[in-house]
Amino acid sequence: LLDCREPADFAAGHVRGAVNIGLQGRFAEWAGDVLSPQRDIVLVGDPAAATEAKLRLARVGYDRVVGQLADSAAVFSANPEVVEASSRLTAAQLATVIDQRSDVQLIDLRDSAEAQGRVLPGARLVPLAALTESLDDLDRAAPVVVYCASGYRSSIAASVLAAAGFTDVSDLRGGFAAWESACAR
């Protein structure tokens, strides 16, 4: 399942196991980073956006879109057992988690040039493009918090981790920019 809604909408409620890549911005590139072109894709989100999503996916070799969940609100309402919300933390909430949990795994999804050595203390750089290949390097029993520059890629990464069976996953709302802003006060 590929949920093409924006991160806040996805976080509020989505089908368990869905991967979230909002249709805005670099949609096709990010899909190429985290999805397998050998797997069938069922789209979730605005049916009017399905044509655009299919076209953009096909441009990068993802031509196995086999369906569209036509009325996600009705499906969510009729099947609450398959719906879950995502954890999105503010910078202040993340600071509390870091203070209280020594086992939290902080994953910075930016590449090293983008991060320029400015990362959260204890964070590990794992660019989004390398995340699916790095899953075995993470402790599935420990909490994971992912972040990027603005919070968009971290929503993708959090959904990928949850779909891969990680049970305690959060992303930093607003990304590193929100963290820096909160720390400057």
Coordinates of N, CA, C and O in Angstrom, one line a residue:
L1 N 0.8 -1.2 0.0 CA 0.0 0.0 0.0 C 0.9 1.2 0.0 O 1.8 1.4 0.8
L2 N 0.6 2.1 -0.9 CA 1.3 3.4 -1.0 C 0.3 4.5 -0.7 O -0.5 4.8 -1.6
D3 N 0.4 5.1 0.4 CA -0.5 6.2 0.8 C 0.1 7.5 0.4 O 1.2 7.9 0.8
C4 N -0.6 8.2 -0.6 CA 0.0 9.4 -1.2 C -0.5 10.7 -0.5 O -0.3 11.8 -1.0
R5 N -1.1 10.6 0.7 CA -1.6 11.8 1.4 C -0.4 12.5 2.0 O 0.7 11.9 2.2
E6 N -0.6 13.7 2.5 CA 0.4 14.4 3.1 C 0.7 13.8 4.5 O -0.2 13.2 5.1
P7 N 1.9 14.0 5.0 CA 2.3 13.4 6.3 C 1.3 13.6 7.5 O 1.1 12.6 8.2
A8 N 0.8 14.8 7.7 CA -0.1 15.0 8.8 C -1.4 14.2 8.7 O -1.9 13.6 9.6
D9 N -1.9 14.1 7.4 CA -3.1 13.3 7.2 C -2.8 11.8 7.4 O -3.6 11.1 8.0
F10 N -1.7 11.3 6.9 CA -1.3 9.9 7.1 C -1.1 9.6 8.6 O -1.6 8.6 9.1
A11 N -0.4 10.5 9.3 CA -0.2 10.3 10.8 C -1.5 10.2 11.6 O -1.6 9.4 12.5
A12 N -2.5 10.9 11.1 CA -3.8 10.9 11.9 C -4.5 9.6 11.8 O -5.2 9.2 12.7
G13 N -4.2 8.8 10.7 CA -4.8 7.5 10.6 C -4.6 7.0 9.2 O -4.8 7.6 8.2
H14 N -4.1 5.7 9.2 CA -3.8 5.1 7.9 C -3.9 3.6 8.0 O -4.0 3.0 9.1
V15 N -3.9 2.9 6.9 CA -4.0 1.4 7.0 C -2.6 0.9 7.4 O -1.6 1.3 6.9
R16 N -2.7 0.0 8.4 CA -1.5 -0.5 9.0 C -0.6 -1.2 7.9 O -1.1 -1.9 7.1
G17 N 0.7 -0.9 7.9 CA 1.6 -1.4 6.9 C 1.7 -0.6 5.6 O 2.6 -0.9 4.8
A18 N 1.0 0.5 5.5 CA 1.1 1.4 4.3 C 2.4 2.2 4.4 O 2.8 2.6 5.5
V19 N 3.0 2.5 3.3 CA 4.1 3.4 3.2 C 3.6 4.8 2.8 O 2.7 4.8 1.9
N20 N 4.0 5.8 3.4 CA 3.5 7.2 3.1 C 4.6 7.9 2.3 O 5.7 8.2 2.8
I21 N 4.2 8.3 1.1 CA 5.0 9.3 0.3 C 4.0 10.2 -0.3 O 3.2 9.9 -1.2
G22 N 4.0 11.4 0.3 CA 3.1 12.5 -0.2 C 3.4 12.8 -1.7 O 4.5 12.8 -2.1
L23 N 2.3 13.1 -2.4 CA 2.5 13.4 -3.8 C 3.2 14.7 -4.2 O 3.6 14.9 -5.3
Q24 N 3.4 15.5 -3.2 CA 4.1 16.7 -3.4 C 5.6 16.5 -3.6 O 6.2 15.5 -3.2
G25 N 6.3 17.4 -4.2 CA 7.7 17.4 -4.3 C 8.3 16.3 -5.0 O 7.9 15.9 -6.1
R26 N 9.3 15.6 -4.5 CA 10.1 14.6 -5.1 C 9.5 13.2 -5.0 O 10.2 12.3 -4.6
F27 N 8.2 13.1 -5.1 CA 7.5 11.9 -4.9 C 8.1 10.7 -5.6 O 8.4 9.6 -5.0
A28 N 8.4 10.8 -6.9 CA 8.9 9.6 -7.7 C 10.3 9.2 -7.2 O 10.6 8.0 -7.0
E29 N 11.1 10.2 -6.9 CA 12.5 9.9 -6.4 C 12.4 9.2 -5.0 O 13.1 8.2 -4.8
W30 N 11.6 9.7 -4.1 CA 11.5 9.1 -2.8 C 10.9 7.7 -2.9 O 11.2 6.8 -2.2
A31 N 9.9 7.5 -3.8 CA 9.3 6.2 -4.1 C 10.5 5.2 -4.5 O 10.5 4.1 -4.1
G32 N 11.3 5.7 -5.4 CA 12.4 4.9 -5.9 C 13.4 4.5 -4.8 O 14.1 3.5 -4.8
D33 N 13.5 5.4 -3.7 CA 14.4 5.1 -2.6 C 13.9 4.0 -1.7 O 14.7 3.3 -1.1
V34 N 12.6 3.9 -1.6 CA 12.1 3.0 -0.5 C 11.1 1.8 -1.0 O 10.9 0.9 -0.2
L35 N 10.7 1.9 -2.3 CA 9.8 0.8 -2.8 C 10.5 -0.1 -3.7 O 11.5 0.3 -4.4
S36 N 10.1 -1.3 -3.8 CA 10.6 -2.3 -4.7 C 9.9 -2.2 -6.0 O 8.6 -2.4 -6.0
P37 N 10.5 -2.1 -7.1 CA 9.8 -2.0 -8.4 C 9.2 -3.4 -8.8 O 8.4 -3.5 -9.7
Q38 N 9.6 -4.5 -8.1 CA 9.1 -5.8 -8.4 C 7.8 -6.1 -7.7 O 7.2 -7.1 -7.9
R39 N 7.3 -5.2 -6.8 CA 6.1 -5.4 -6.0 C 4.9 -4.7 -6.6 O 5.1 -3.5 -7.1
D40 N 3.7 -5.2 -6.5 CA 2.5 -4.5 -6.9 C 2.3 -3.4 -5.9 O 2.6 -3.5 -4.8
I41 N 1.7 -2.3 -6.4 CA 1.4 -1.1 -5.6 C -0.1 -0.9 -5.7 O -0.7 -0.9 -6.8
V42 N -0.7 -0.7 -4.5 CA -2.1 -0.2 -4.4 C -2.0 1.2 -3.8 O -1.4 1.3 -2.7
L43 N -2.6 2.2 -4.4 CA -2.6 3.5 -4.0 C -3.7 3.8 -3.0 O -4.8 3.3 -3.1
V44 N -3.4 4.6 -2.0 CA -4.3 5.1 -1.0 C -4.2 6.6 -1.0 O -3.2 7.2 -1.0
G45 N -5.4 7.3 -1.0 CA -5.4 8.7 -1.0 C -6.5 9.2 -1.9 O -7.4 8.5 -2.3
D46 N -6.4 10.4 -2.3 CA -7.4 11.1 -3.1 C -7.4 10.4 -4.5 O -6.4 10.4 -5.2
P47 N -8.6 9.8 -4.9 CA -8.7 9.1 -6.2 C -8.3 10.0 -7.4 O -7.8 9.6 -8.4
A48 N -8.6 11.3 -7.2 CA -8.3 12.3 -8.3 C -6.8 12.4 -8.5 O -6.3 12.7 -9.6
A49 N -6.0 12.1 -7.5 CA -4.5 12.2 -7.6 C -3.9 10.9 -8.1 O -2.7 10.8 -8.4
A50 N -4.7 9.8 -8.2 CA -4.2 8.5 -8.6 C -3.5 8.6 -10.0 O -2.5 7.9 -10.2
T51 N -4.1 9.3 -10.9 CA -3.6 9.3 -12.2 C -2.2 10.0 -12.2 O -1.3 9.5 -12.8
E52 N -2.1 11.1 -11.5 CA -0.8 11.7 -11.3 C 0.3 10.8 -10.7 O 1.4 10.7 -11.1
A53 N -0.1 10.1 -9.6 CA 0.8 9.2 -8.9 C 1.2 8.1 -9.9 O 2.4 7.8 -9.9
K54 N 0.3 7.5 -10.6 CA 0.7 6.4 -11.6 C 1.6 6.9 -12.6 O 2.6 6.3 -12.9
L55 N 1.4 8.1 -13.1 CA 2.3 8.7 -14.2 C 3.7 8.9 -13.6 O 4.7 8.5 -14.2
R56 N 3.7 9.5 -12.4 CA 5.0 9.8 -11.9 C 5.8 8.6 -11.5 O 7.0 8.5 -11.6
L57 N 5.1 7.6 -11.0 CA 5.7 6.3 -10.7 C 6.2 5.6 -12.0 O 7.4 5.1 -12.0
A58 N 5.4 5.6 -13.0 CA 5.8 5.0 -14.3 C 7.1 5.6 -14.9 O 7.9 4.9 -15.5
R59 N 7.2 6.9 -14.7 CA 8.4 7.6 -15.2 C 9.7 7.1 -14.6 O 10.8 7.3 -15.2
V60 N 9.6 6.5 -13.4 CA 10.9 6.0 -12.8 C 10.9 4.5 -12.7 O 11.6 3.8 -12.0
G61 N 10.0 3.8 -13.6 CA 10.0 2.4 -13.7 C 9.1 1.6 -12.8 O 9.2 0.4 -12.7
Y62 N 8.2 2.3 -12.1 CA 7.3 1.6 -11.2 C 5.9 1.5 -11.9 O 5.1 2.4 -11.8
D63 N 5.8 0.5 -12.7 CA 4.6 0.3 -13.5 C 3.6 -0.8 -13.0 O 2.7 -1.2 -13.8
R64 N 3.8 -1.1 -11.8 CA 2.9 -2.2 -11.2 C 1.9 -1.7 -10.3 O 1.6 -2.2 -9.2
V65 N 1.3 -0.5 -10.6 CA 0.2 0.0 -9.8 C -1.1 -0.8 -10.2 O -1.5 -0.7 -11.4
V66 N -1.6 -1.6 -9.3 CA -2.7 -2.5 -9.6 C -4.0 -2.1 -9.1 O -5.0 -2.7 -9.4
G67 N -4.0 -1.0 -8.4 CA -5.3 -0.6 -7.9 C -5.3 0.7 -7.0 O -4.2 1.2 -6.8
Q68 N -6.4 1.2 -6.7 CA -6.6 2.4 -5.9 C -7.7 2.2 -4.9 O -8.8 1.7 -5.2
L69 N -7.4 2.4 -3.6 CA -8.4 2.4 -2.6 C -9.3 3.6 -2.8 O -8.9 4.7 -2.5
A70 N -10.5 3.3 -3.3 CA -11.4 4.4 -3.8 C -11.9 5.3 -2.7 O -11.9 6.5 -2.8
D71 N -12.3 4.8 -1.5 CA -12.9 5.6 -0.5 C -12.2 5.2 0.8 O -12.8 4.4 1.6
S72 N -11.1 5.8 1.1 CA -10.3 5.4 2.3 C -11.1 5.7 3.6 O -11.0 4.9 4.5
A73 N -11.8 6.8 3.6 CA -12.6 7.2 4.8 C -13.6 6.1 5.2 O -13.7 5.7 6.3
A74 N -14.3 5.6 4.2 CA -15.2 4.5 4.4 C -14.5 3.2 4.9 O -15.0 2.5 5.7
V75 N -13.4 2.9 4.3 CA -12.6 1.7 4.7 C -12.2 1.9 6.1 O -12.3 0.9 6.9
F76 N -11.6 3.0 6.4 CA -11.2 3.3 7.8 C -12.3 3.1 8.8 O -12.1 2.5 9.9
S77 N -13.4 3.7 8.5 CA -14.6 3.6 9.4 C -15.1 2.2 9.5 O -15.5 1.8 10.6
A78 N -15.2 1.4 8.4 CA -15.7 0.1 8.5 C -14.7 -0.9 9.1 O -15.1 -2.0 9.5
N79 N -13.4 -0.6 9.1 CA -12.4 -1.6 9.5 C -11.4 -0.9 10.5 O -10.2 -0.8 10.2
P80 N -11.9 -0.4 11.6 CA -11.0 0.3 12.5 C -9.8 -0.6 13.0 O -8.8 -0.1 13.4
E81 N -9.9 -1.9 12.9 CA -8.9 -2.8 13.4 C -7.6 -2.7 12.5 O -6.6 -3.2 12.9
V82 N -7.7 -2.2 11.3 CA -6.6 -2.1 10.4 C -6.0 -0.7 10.3 O -5.1 -0.5 9.5
V83 N -6.6 0.2 11.1 CA -6.2 1.6 11.0 C -5.3 1.9 12.3 O -5.6 1.4 13.4
E84 N -4.2 2.6 12.0 CA -3.4 3.1 13.1 C -2.9 4.5 12.8 O -3.0 5.0 11.7
A85 N -2.5 5.1 13.9 CA -1.9 6.5 13.8 C -0.4 6.4 13.9 O 0.1 5.4 14.4
S86 N 0.3 7.4 13.5 CA 1.7 7.5 13.6 C 2.1 8.5 14.7 O 1.4 9.4 14.9
S87 N 3.3 8.2 15.3 CA 3.8 9.1 16.3 C 4.7 10.2 15.6 O 5.6 9.9 14.9
R88 N 4.3 11.4 15.9 CA 5.1 12.6 15.4 C 5.4 13.4 16.6 O 4.5 13.9 17.3
L89 N 6.7 13.6 16.8 CA 7.1 14.4 18.0 C 7.5 15.8 17.7 O 8.1 16.1 16.6
T90 N 7.2 16.7 18.6 CA 7.8 18.1 18.5 C 9.2 18.0 19.0 O 9.6 17.0 19.6
A91 N 9.9 19.1 18.8 CA 11.3 19.1 19.3 C 11.3 19.0 20.8 O 12.2 18.3 21.4
A92 N 10.4 19.6 21.5 CA 10.4 19.5 23.0 C 10.1 18.1 23.4 O 10.7 17.6 24.4
Q93 N 9.1 17.4 22.7 CA 8.9 16.1 23.1 C 10.1 15.2 22.9 O 10.3 14.3 23.7
L94 N 10.8 15.4 21.7 CA 12.0 14.6 21.5 C 13.0 14.8 22.5 O 13.7 13.9 23.0
A95 N 13.2 16.0 23.0 CA 14.2 16.3 24.0 C 13.8 15.6 25.3 O 14.7 15.0 25.9
T96 N 12.6 15.4 25.6 CA 12.1 14.7 26.8 C 12.5 13.2 26.6 O 13.0 12.5 27.5
V97 N 12.2 12.7 25.4 CA 12.5 11.3 25.1 C 14.0 11.0 25.2 O 14.4 10.0 25.8
I98 N 14.8 11.9 24.7 CA 16.2 11.7 24.7 C 16.7 11.7 26.2 O 17.6 10.9 26.6
D99 N 16.1 12.6 27.0 CA 16.5 12.6 28.4 C 16.1 11.4 29.2 O 16.7 11.0 30.1
Q100 N 14.9 10.8 28.8 CA 14.4 9.7 29.6 C 14.7 8.3 29.1 O 14.6 7.3 29.8
R101 N 15.1 8.2 27.8 CA 15.4 6.9 27.2 C 16.8 6.8 26.7 O 17.1 7.4 25.7
S102 N 17.6 6.0 27.3 CA 19.0 5.9 26.8 C 19.1 5.0 25.6 O 20.1 5.0 24.9
D103 N 18.0 4.2 25.3 CA 18.1 3.3 24.2 C 17.5 3.8 22.9 O 17.4 3.1 21.9
V104 N 17.0 5.1 22.9 CA 16.4 5.6 21.7 C 17.5 5.7 20.6 O 18.6 6.1 20.8
Q105 N 17.0 5.2 19.4 CA 17.9 5.3 18.2 C 17.5 6.5 17.4 O 16.3 6.6 16.9
L106 N 18.4 7.5 17.2 CA 18.1 8.7 16.4 C 18.7 8.5 15.0 O 19.9 8.2 14.9
I107 N 17.9 8.6 14.0 CA 18.3 8.4 12.6 C 18.1 9.7 11.9 O 17.0 10.1 11.7
D108 N 19.2 10.2 11.4 CA 19.2 11.4 10.6 C 19.2 11.0 9.1 O 20.1 10.3 8.6
L109 N 18.1 11.3 8.4 CA 17.9 10.9 7.0 C 18.6 11.7 6.0 O 18.5 11.4 4.8
R110 N 19.2 12.8 6.4 CA 19.9 13.7 5.4 C 21.2 13.0 5.0 O 21.8 12.2 5.7
D111 N 21.8 13.4 3.8 CA 23.1 12.9 3.5 C 24.1 13.8 4.2 O 23.8 14.8 4.7
S112 N 25.4 13.3 4.2 CA 26.4 14.0 5.0 C 26.6 15.4 4.5 O 26.9 16.3 5.3
A113 N 26.6 15.7 3.2 CA 26.8 17.0 2.7 C 25.6 17.9 3.2 O 25.9 19.1 3.6
E114 N 24.4 17.4 3.2 CA 23.3 18.2 3.7 C 23.4 18.5 5.2 O 23.1 19.6 5.7
A115 N 23.8 17.5 6.0 CA 23.9 17.6 7.4 C 25.0 18.5 7.8 O 25.0 19.2 8.8
Q116 N 26.1 18.5 7.1 CA 27.3 19.3 7.3 C 27.8 19.2 8.8 O 28.2 20.2 9.4
G117 N 27.7 18.0 9.3 CA 28.2 17.7 10.7 C 27.2 18.2 11.8 O 27.5 18.1 12.9
R118 N 26.1 18.8 11.4 CA 25.2 19.3 12.4 C 24.0 18.3 12.5 O 23.1 18.3 11.7
V119 N 24.2 17.4 13.5 CA 23.2 16.4 13.8 C 22.8 16.4 15.3 O 23.6 16.9 16.1
L120 N 21.7 15.7 15.6 CA 21.4 15.6 17.0 C 22.4 14.7 17.7 O 22.9 13.8 17.1
P121 N 22.7 15.0 19.0 CA 23.7 14.2 19.7 C 23.3 12.7 19.7 O 22.1 12.4 20.0
G122 N 24.2 11.9 19.3 CA 24.0 10.5 19.3 C 23.3 9.9 18.0 O 23.0 8.7 17.9
A123 N 22.9 10.8 17.1 CA 22.2 10.4 15.9 C 23.2 9.7 14.9 O 24.4 10.0 14.9
R124 N 22.6 8.9 14.1 CA 23.3 8.1 13.1 C 22.8 8.6 11.7 O 21.6 8.7 11.5
L125 N 23.7 9.0 10.8 CA 23.3 9.4 9.5 C 23.0 8.1 8.7 O 23.9 7.3 8.5
V126 N 21.8 8.0 8.2 CA 21.3 7.0 7.3 C 20.4 7.7 6.3 O 19.2 7.8 6.5
P127 N 21.0 8.1 5.1 CA 20.2 8.8 4.1 C 19.0 7.9 3.7 O 19.1 6.7 3.7
L128 N 17.9 8.6 3.4 CA 16.7 7.9 3.1 C 16.9 6.8 2.0 O 16.4 5.7 2.1
A129 N 17.7 7.1 1.0 CA 18.0 6.1 0.0 C 18.7 4.8 0.5 O 18.6 3.8 -0.1
A130 N 19.3 4.9 1.7 CA 20.0 3.7 2.2 C 19.2 3.1 3.4 O 19.6 2.0 3.9
L131 N 18.0 3.6 3.7 CA 17.3 3.1 4.9 C 16.9 1.6 4.7 O 17.1 0.9 5.6
T132 N 16.3 1.3 3.6 CA 15.8 -0.1 3.5 C 16.9 -1.1 3.6 O 16.7 -2.3 4.0
E133 N 18.1 -0.7 3.2 CA 19.3 -1.6 3.2 C 19.9 -1.6 4.6 O 20.8 -2.5 4.9
S134 N 19.5 -0.7 5.5 CA 20.0 -0.6 6.8 C 19.1 -1.1 7.9 O 19.5 -1.0 9.1
L135 N 18.0 -1.7 7.6 CA 17.0 -2.1 8.6 C 17.6 -3.1 9.6 O 17.3 -3.1 10.8
D136 N 18.5 -4.0 9.1 CA 19.1 -5.0 10.0 C 20.1 -4.4 11.0 O 20.5 -5.1 11.9
D137 N 20.5 -3.2 10.7 CA 21.5 -2.5 11.6 C 20.8 -1.9 12.8 O 21.4 -1.3 13.7
L138 N 19.5 -1.9 12.8 CA 18.7 -1.2 13.9 C 18.1 -2.2 14.8 O 17.8 -3.4 14.4
D139 N 18.0 -1.9 16.1 CA 17.4 -2.7 17.1 C 15.8 -2.6 17.0 O 15.3 -1.5 17.4
R140 N 15.2 -3.6 16.6 CA 13.7 -3.6 16.5 C 13.0 -3.4 17.8 O 11.8 -3.0 17.9
A141 N 13.7 -3.7 18.9 CA 13.1 -3.7 20.2 C 13.2 -2.3 20.9 O 12.5 -2.0 21.9
A142 N 14.1 -1.5 20.3 CA 14.3 -0.1 20.9 C 13.5 0.9 20.1 O 13.3 0.8 18.9
P143 N 13.2 2.0 20.8 CA 12.5 3.1 20.0 C 13.4 3.7 19.0 O 14.6 3.8 19.2
V144 N 12.7 4.1 17.9 CA 13.5 4.8 16.8 C 12.8 6.1 16.5 O 11.6 6.2 16.4
V145 N 13.6 7.2 16.4 CA 13.1 8.5 16.0 C 13.9 8.9 14.8 O 15.1 8.9 14.8
V146 N 13.2 9.2 13.7 CA 13.8 9.6 12.5 C 13.6 11.1 12.2 O 12.5 11.6 12.6
Y147 N 14.5 11.7 11.6 CA 14.3 13.1 11.2 C 15.1 13.4 10.0 O 16.0 12.7 9.6
C148 N 14.7 14.5 9.3 CA 15.4 15.0 8.1 C 15.5 16.5 8.3 O 15.4 17.0 9.4
A149 N 15.6 17.2 7.2 CA 15.7 18.7 7.3 C 14.4 19.3 7.7 O 14.4 20.2 8.6
S150 N 13.3 18.9 7.1 CA 12.0 19.6 7.4 C 10.9 18.7 7.9 O 9.8 19.2 8.3
G151 N 11.1 17.4 7.9 CA 10.0 16.5 8.4 C 9.3 15.7 7.4 O 8.5 14.9 7.7
Y152 N 9.6 16.0 6.1 CA 8.9 15.3 5.0 C 9.4 13.8 4.8 O 8.7 12.9 4.8
R153 N 10.7 13.7 4.6 CA 11.4 12.4 4.4 C 11.2 11.6 5.7 O 11.1 10.3 5.6
S154 N 11.2 12.2 6.9 CA 11.1 11.4 8.1 C 9.7 10.7 8.2 O 9.6 9.6 8.7
S155 N 8.7 11.3 7.6 CA 7.4 10.7 7.6 C 7.5 9.4 6.7 O 6.9 8.4 7.1
I156 N 8.1 9.5 5.6 CA 8.3 8.4 4.7 C 9.1 7.3 5.5 O 8.7 6.1 5.5
A157 N 10.2 7.7 6.1 CA 11.0 6.7 6.8 C 10.3 6.0 7.9 O 10.4 4.8 8.1
A158 N 9.5 6.8 8.7 CA 8.8 6.2 9.8 C 7.8 5.2 9.3 O 7.6 4.1 9.9
S159 N 7.1 5.5 8.2 CA 6.2 4.5 7.6 C 6.9 3.3 7.1 O 6.4 2.2 7.2
V160 N 8.0 3.4 6.5 CA 8.8 2.3 6.0 C 9.2 1.4 7.2 O 9.1 0.2 7.2
L161 N 9.7 2.0 8.3 CA 10.1 1.2 9.5 C 8.9 0.5 10.1 O 9.0 -0.7 10.4
A162 N 7.8 1.2 10.2 CA 6.6 0.6 10.8 C 6.1 -0.6 9.9 O 5.7 -1.7 10.4
A163 N 6.1 -0.4 8.6 CA 5.8 -1.5 7.6 C 6.7 -2.7 7.7 O 6.3 -3.8 7.5
A164 N 7.9 -2.4 8.1 CA 8.9 -3.5 8.3 C 8.9 -4.1 9.6 O 9.7 -5.0 9.9
G165 N 7.9 -3.7 10.5 CA 7.7 -4.4 11.8 C 8.3 -3.7 13.0 O 8.2 -4.2 14.1
F166 N 8.9 -2.5 12.8 CA 9.3 -1.8 14.0 C 8.1 -1.2 14.7 O 7.2 -0.7 14.0
T167 N 8.0 -1.4 16.0 CA 6.8 -1.1 16.7 C 6.8 0.3 17.4 O 5.7 0.8 17.8
D168 N 8.0 0.8 17.7 CA 8.1 2.1 18.4 C 8.8 3.1 17.5 O 10.0 3.2 17.7
V169 N 8.1 3.7 16.6 CA 8.7 4.6 15.6 C 8.0 6.0 15.7 O 6.8 6.1 15.8
S170 N 8.8 7.0 15.7 CA 8.3 8.4 15.7 C 9.2 9.2 14.7 O 10.3 8.8 14.4
D171 N 8.6 10.2 14.2 CA 9.4 11.2 13.4 C 9.3 12.5 14.0 O 8.3 12.9 14.7
L172 N 10.3 13.3 13.8 CA 10.4 14.7 14.3 C 9.7 15.6 13.4 O 10.1 15.9 12.3
R173 N 8.6 16.1 13.9 CA 7.8 17.1 13.1 C 8.5 18.4 12.9 O 9.0 19.0 13.9
G174 N 8.7 18.8 11.7 CA 9.5 20.0 11.4 C 10.9 19.7 11.2 O 11.7 20.6 10.8
G175 N 11.4 18.5 11.5 CA 12.8 18.1 11.2 C 13.8 18.8 12.0 O 13.6 19.4 13.0
F176 N 15.0 18.8 11.4 CA 16.2 19.4 12.1 C 16.0 20.9 12.3 O 16.4 21.5 13.3
A177 N 15.3 21.5 11.3 CA 15.0 23.0 11.4 C 14.2 23.3 12.7 O 14.5 24.2 13.4
A178 N 13.2 22.4 13.0 CA 12.4 22.6 14.2 C 13.3 22.4 15.4 O 13.1 23.2 16.4
W179 N 14.2 21.5 15.4 CA 15.1 21.2 16.5 C 16.0 22.4 16.8 O 16.1 22.9 17.9
E180 N 16.6 22.9 15.7 CA 17.5 24.1 15.8 C 16.7 25.3 16.4 O 17.2 26.0 17.2
S181 N 15.5 25.5 15.8 CA 14.7 26.6 16.3 C 14.3 26.5 17.8 O 14.4 27.5 18.5
A182 N 14.0 25.3 18.2 CA 13.6 25.1 19.6 C 14.8 25.3 20.5 O 14.7 25.9 21.6
C183 N 16.0 24.9 20.0 CA 17.2 25.0 20.8 C 17.7 26.5 20.9 O 18.5 26.8 21.8
A184 N 17.3 27.3 19.9 CA 17.8 28.7 19.9 C 17.1 29.5 20.9 O 17.5 30.6 21.2
R185 N 16.0 29.0 21.4 CA 15.2 29.9 22.3 C 15.8 29.9 23.7 O 16.4 29.1 24.2

